[in-house]
Amino acid sequence: MKFAVLVQEGPYQHQSSDSAYHFVKAALEKGHEIMGVFFYNDGVLNANKLIDPQQDDRNVQKRWSDLAEKGVELVVCIATAKRRGINDDILAPGFKISGLGQLTEMAIESDRLVTFGA
């Protein structure tokens, strides 16, 4: 099955980002295809390379970047990113900035669009 994933919460705001990450990881392990992960609203904060959690805490941004190294496309909404000060200069490895058209393409090409967050 082909999945597109929409993340709408920040990395340490609620559990949505963690749940989305674990969903994507589990889907890949089961042999499903991830058409992409789209970060929208506060979800764009997951792409901030300046995130520096304490050593004993999970690094949500790094987890996402690690998935990108395995071929998962991570797309950040340009409009909501600009509103939150996210630009190419502070974009973490593996993330790219694009518009809502990219989310539409992901949804069209997938069997299911799974949303995490409000």
PDB file of C-alpha atoms in Angstrom:
ATOM      1  CA  MET A   1       0.000   0.000   0.000  1.00  0.00           C
ATOM      2  CA  LYS A   2       1.133   3.554  -0.709  1.00  0.00           C
ATOM      3  CA  PHE A   3       0.829   6.121   2.082  1.00  0.00           C
ATOM      4  CA  ALA A   4       1.182   9.887   2.188  1.00  0.00           C
ATOM      5  CA  VAL A   5       1.612  11.383   5.656  1.00  0.00           C
ATOM      6  CA  LEU A   6       0.621  14.840   6.904  1.00  0.00           C
ATOM      7  CA  VAL A   7       2.201  16.126  10.146  1.00  0.00           C
ATOM      8  CA  GLN A   8       0.592  19.234  11.682  1.00  0.00           C
ATOM      9  CA  GLU A   9       2.170  19.406  15.159  1.00  0.00           C
ATOM     10  CA  GLY A  10       5.598  20.483  16.369  1.00  0.00           C
ATOM     11  CA  PRO A  11       8.173  17.959  17.567  1.00  0.00           C
ATOM     12  CA  TYR A  12       7.700  18.535  21.300  1.00  0.00           C
ATOM     13  CA  GLN A  13       4.191  20.012  21.307  1.00  0.00           C
ATOM     14  CA  HIS A  14       2.127  16.820  21.427  1.00  0.00           C
ATOM     15  CA  GLN A  15       2.732  13.212  20.459  1.00  0.00           C
ATOM     16  CA  SER A  16       1.652  13.666  16.834  1.00  0.00           C
ATOM     17  CA  SER A  17       5.141  13.989  15.389  1.00  0.00           C
ATOM     18  CA  ASP A  18       6.380  10.952  17.322  1.00  0.00           C
ATOM     19  CA  SER A  19       3.330   8.941  16.246  1.00  0.00           C
ATOM     20  CA  ALA A  20       3.813   9.938  12.603  1.00  0.00           C
ATOM     21  CA  TYR A  21       7.482   8.947  12.747  1.00  0.00           C
ATOM     22  CA  HIS A  22       6.675   5.548  14.258  1.00  0.00           C
ATOM     23  CA  PHE A  23       3.895   5.022  11.691  1.00  0.00           C
ATOM     24  CA  VAL A  24       6.233   5.747   8.779  1.00  0.00           C
ATOM     25  CA  LYS A  25       8.970   3.543  10.211  1.00  0.00           C
ATOM     26  CA  ALA A  26       6.565   0.634  10.825  1.00  0.00           C
ATOM     27  CA  ALA A  27       4.984   0.994   7.370  1.00  0.00           C
ATOM     28  CA  LEU A  28       8.399   0.817   5.717  1.00  0.00           C
ATOM     29  CA  GLU A  29       9.344  -2.233   7.781  1.00  0.00           C
ATOM     30  CA  LYS A  30       6.136  -3.954   6.613  1.00  0.00           C
ATOM     31  CA  GLY A  31       7.021  -3.264   2.975  1.00  0.00           C
ATOM     32  CA  HIS A  32       4.630  -0.381   2.319  1.00  0.00           C
ATOM     33  CA  GLU A  33       5.641   2.631   0.264  1.00  0.00           C
ATOM     34  CA  ILE A  34       5.717   6.149   1.691  1.00  0.00           C
ATOM     35  CA  MET A  35       4.952   8.680  -1.031  1.00  0.00           C
ATOM     36  CA  GLY A  36       6.161  11.466   1.242  1.00  0.00           C
ATOM     37  CA  VAL A  37       5.721  13.217   4.556  1.00  0.00           C
ATOM     38  CA  PHE A  38       4.304  16.743   4.387  1.00  0.00           C
ATOM     39  CA  PHE A  39       4.835  19.094   7.343  1.00  0.00           C
ATOM     40  CA  TYR A  40       2.162  21.764   7.738  1.00  0.00           C
ATOM     41  CA  ASN A  41       1.207  24.355  10.382  1.00  0.00           C
ATOM     42  CA  ASP A  42       3.384  23.831  13.495  1.00  0.00           C
ATOM     43  CA  GLY A  43       4.575  20.585  11.928  1.00  0.00           C
ATOM     44  CA  VAL A  44       7.141  22.641   9.997  1.00  0.00           C
ATOM     45  CA  LEU A  45       9.030  23.090  13.285  1.00  0.00           C
ATOM     46  CA  ASN A  46      10.192  19.471  12.900  1.00  0.00           C
ATOM     47  CA  ALA A  47      12.490  20.695  10.103  1.00  0.00           C
ATOM     48  CA  ASN A  48      14.452  23.170  12.245  1.00  0.00           C
ATOM     49  CA  LYS A  49      18.114  22.115  12.367  1.00  0.00           C
ATOM     50  CA  LEU A  50      18.614  24.340  15.416  1.00  0.00           C
ATOM     51  CA  ILE A  51      16.661  21.900  17.586  1.00  0.00           C
ATOM     52  CA  ASP A  52      19.061  20.808  20.315  1.00  0.00           C
ATOM     53  CA  PRO A  53      17.334  18.617  22.915  1.00  0.00           C
ATOM     54  CA  GLN A  54      19.029  17.463  26.088  1.00  0.00           C
ATOM     55  CA  GLN A  55      21.259  14.450  25.658  1.00  0.00           C
ATOM     56  CA  ASP A  56      18.809  12.106  27.430  1.00  0.00           C
ATOM     57  CA  ASP A  57      15.823  13.262  25.334  1.00  0.00           C
ATOM     58  CA  ARG A  58      14.798  12.054  21.897  1.00  0.00           C
ATOM     59  CA  ASN A  59      15.878  14.153  18.916  1.00  0.00           C
ATOM     60  CA  VAL A  60      12.736  14.187  16.779  1.00  0.00           C
ATOM     61  CA  GLN A  61      14.280  16.258  13.986  1.00  0.00           C
ATOM     62  CA  LYS A  62      17.216  13.840  13.668  1.00  0.00           C
ATOM     63  CA  ARG A  63      14.822  10.885  13.504  1.00  0.00           C
ATOM     64  CA  TRP A  64      13.104  12.479  10.517  1.00  0.00           C
ATOM     65  CA  SER A  65      16.442  13.284   8.851  1.00  0.00           C
ATOM     66  CA  ASP A  66      17.496   9.658   9.308  1.00  0.00           C
ATOM     67  CA  LEU A  67      14.330   8.535   7.475  1.00  0.00           C
ATOM     68  CA  ALA A  68      15.158  10.928   4.643  1.00  0.00           C
ATOM     69  CA  GLU A  69      18.513   9.159   4.268  1.00  0.00           C
ATOM     70  CA  LYS A  70      16.516   5.971   3.647  1.00  0.00           C
ATOM     71  CA  GLY A  71      14.647   7.639   0.781  1.00  0.00           C
ATOM     72  CA  VAL A  72      11.590   9.125   2.504  1.00  0.00           C
ATOM     73  CA  GLU A  73      10.700  12.505   1.015  1.00  0.00           C
ATOM     74  CA  LEU A  74      10.222  15.176   3.713  1.00  0.00           C
ATOM     75  CA  VAL A  75       8.402  18.281   2.471  1.00  0.00           C
ATOM     76  CA  VAL A  76       7.839  21.486   4.449  1.00  0.00           C
ATOM     77  CA  CYS A  77       5.011  23.864   3.497  1.00  0.00           C
ATOM     78  CA  ILE A  78       6.575  27.135   2.379  1.00  0.00           C
ATOM     79  CA  ALA A  79       3.739  29.381   3.589  1.00  0.00           C
ATOM     80  CA  THR A  80       3.574  28.006   7.120  1.00  0.00           C
ATOM     81  CA  ALA A  81       7.368  27.727   7.306  1.00  0.00           C
ATOM     82  CA  LYS A  82       7.834  31.408   6.489  1.00  0.00           C
ATOM     83  CA  ARG A  83       5.328  32.368   9.195  1.00  0.00           C
ATOM     84  CA  ARG A  84       7.416  30.444  11.731  1.00  0.00           C
ATOM     85  CA  GLY A  85      10.850  31.630  10.618  1.00  0.00           C
ATOM     86  CA  ILE A  86      11.823  28.381   8.895  1.00  0.00           C
ATOM     87  CA  ASN A  87      13.875  28.983   5.754  1.00  0.00           C
ATOM     88  CA  ASP A  88      16.580  27.213   3.772  1.00  0.00           C
ATOM     89  CA  ASP A  89      19.258  28.454   6.190  1.00  0.00           C
ATOM     90  CA  ILE A  90      17.853  26.518   9.157  1.00  0.00           C
ATOM     91  CA  LEU A  91      16.355  23.587   7.284  1.00  0.00           C
ATOM     92  CA  ALA A  92      17.563  20.259   8.674  1.00  0.00           C
ATOM     93  CA  PRO A  93      19.171  17.673   6.373  1.00  0.00           C
ATOM     94  CA  GLY A  94      16.701  15.733   4.251  1.00  0.00           C
ATOM     95  CA  PHE A  95      13.920  18.327   4.342  1.00  0.00           C
ATOM     96  CA  LYS A  96      12.873  20.447   1.380  1.00  0.00           C
ATOM     97  CA  ILE A  97      10.513  23.396   1.108  1.00  0.00           C
ATOM     98  CA  SER A  98       7.586  23.273  -1.322  1.00  0.00           C
ATOM     99  CA  GLY A  99       3.961  24.324  -1.655  1.00  0.00           C
ATOM    100  CA  LEU A 100       0.611  22.704  -0.996  1.00  0.00           C
ATOM    101  CA  GLY A 101       0.654  21.383  -4.560  1.00  0.00           C
ATOM    102  CA  GLN A 102       3.238  18.862  -3.382  1.00  0.00           C
ATOM    103  CA  LEU A 103       0.786  17.597  -0.729  1.00  0.00           C
ATOM    104  CA  THR A 104      -1.880  17.274  -3.404  1.00  0.00           C
ATOM    105  CA  GLU A 105       0.474  15.216  -5.586  1.00  0.00           C
ATOM    106  CA  MET A 106       1.351  12.950  -2.672  1.00  0.00           C
ATOM    107  CA  ALA A 107      -2.346  12.411  -1.905  1.00  0.00           C
ATOM    108  CA  ILE A 108      -3.181  11.653  -5.545  1.00  0.00           C
ATOM    109  CA  GLU A 109      -0.329   9.148  -5.904  1.00  0.00           C
ATOM    110  CA  SER A 110      -1.066   7.337  -2.630  1.00  0.00           C
ATOM    111  CA  ASP A 111      -3.754   4.900  -1.548  1.00  0.00           C
ATOM    112  CA  ARG A 112      -4.191   6.649   1.802  1.00  0.00           C
ATOM    113  CA  LEU A 113      -3.394  10.050   3.304  1.00  0.00           C
ATOM    114  CA  VAL A 114      -2.771   9.656   7.030  1.00  0.00           C
ATOM    115  CA  THR A 115      -2.935  12.821   9.146  1.00  0.00           C
ATOM    116  CA  PHE A 116      -1.265  13.387  12.507  1.00  0.00           C
ATOM    117  CA  GLY A 117      -2.229  16.446  14.553  1.00  0.00           C
ATOM    118  CA  ALA A 118      -5.020  18.979  14.523  1.00  0.00           C
TER     119      ALA A 118
END
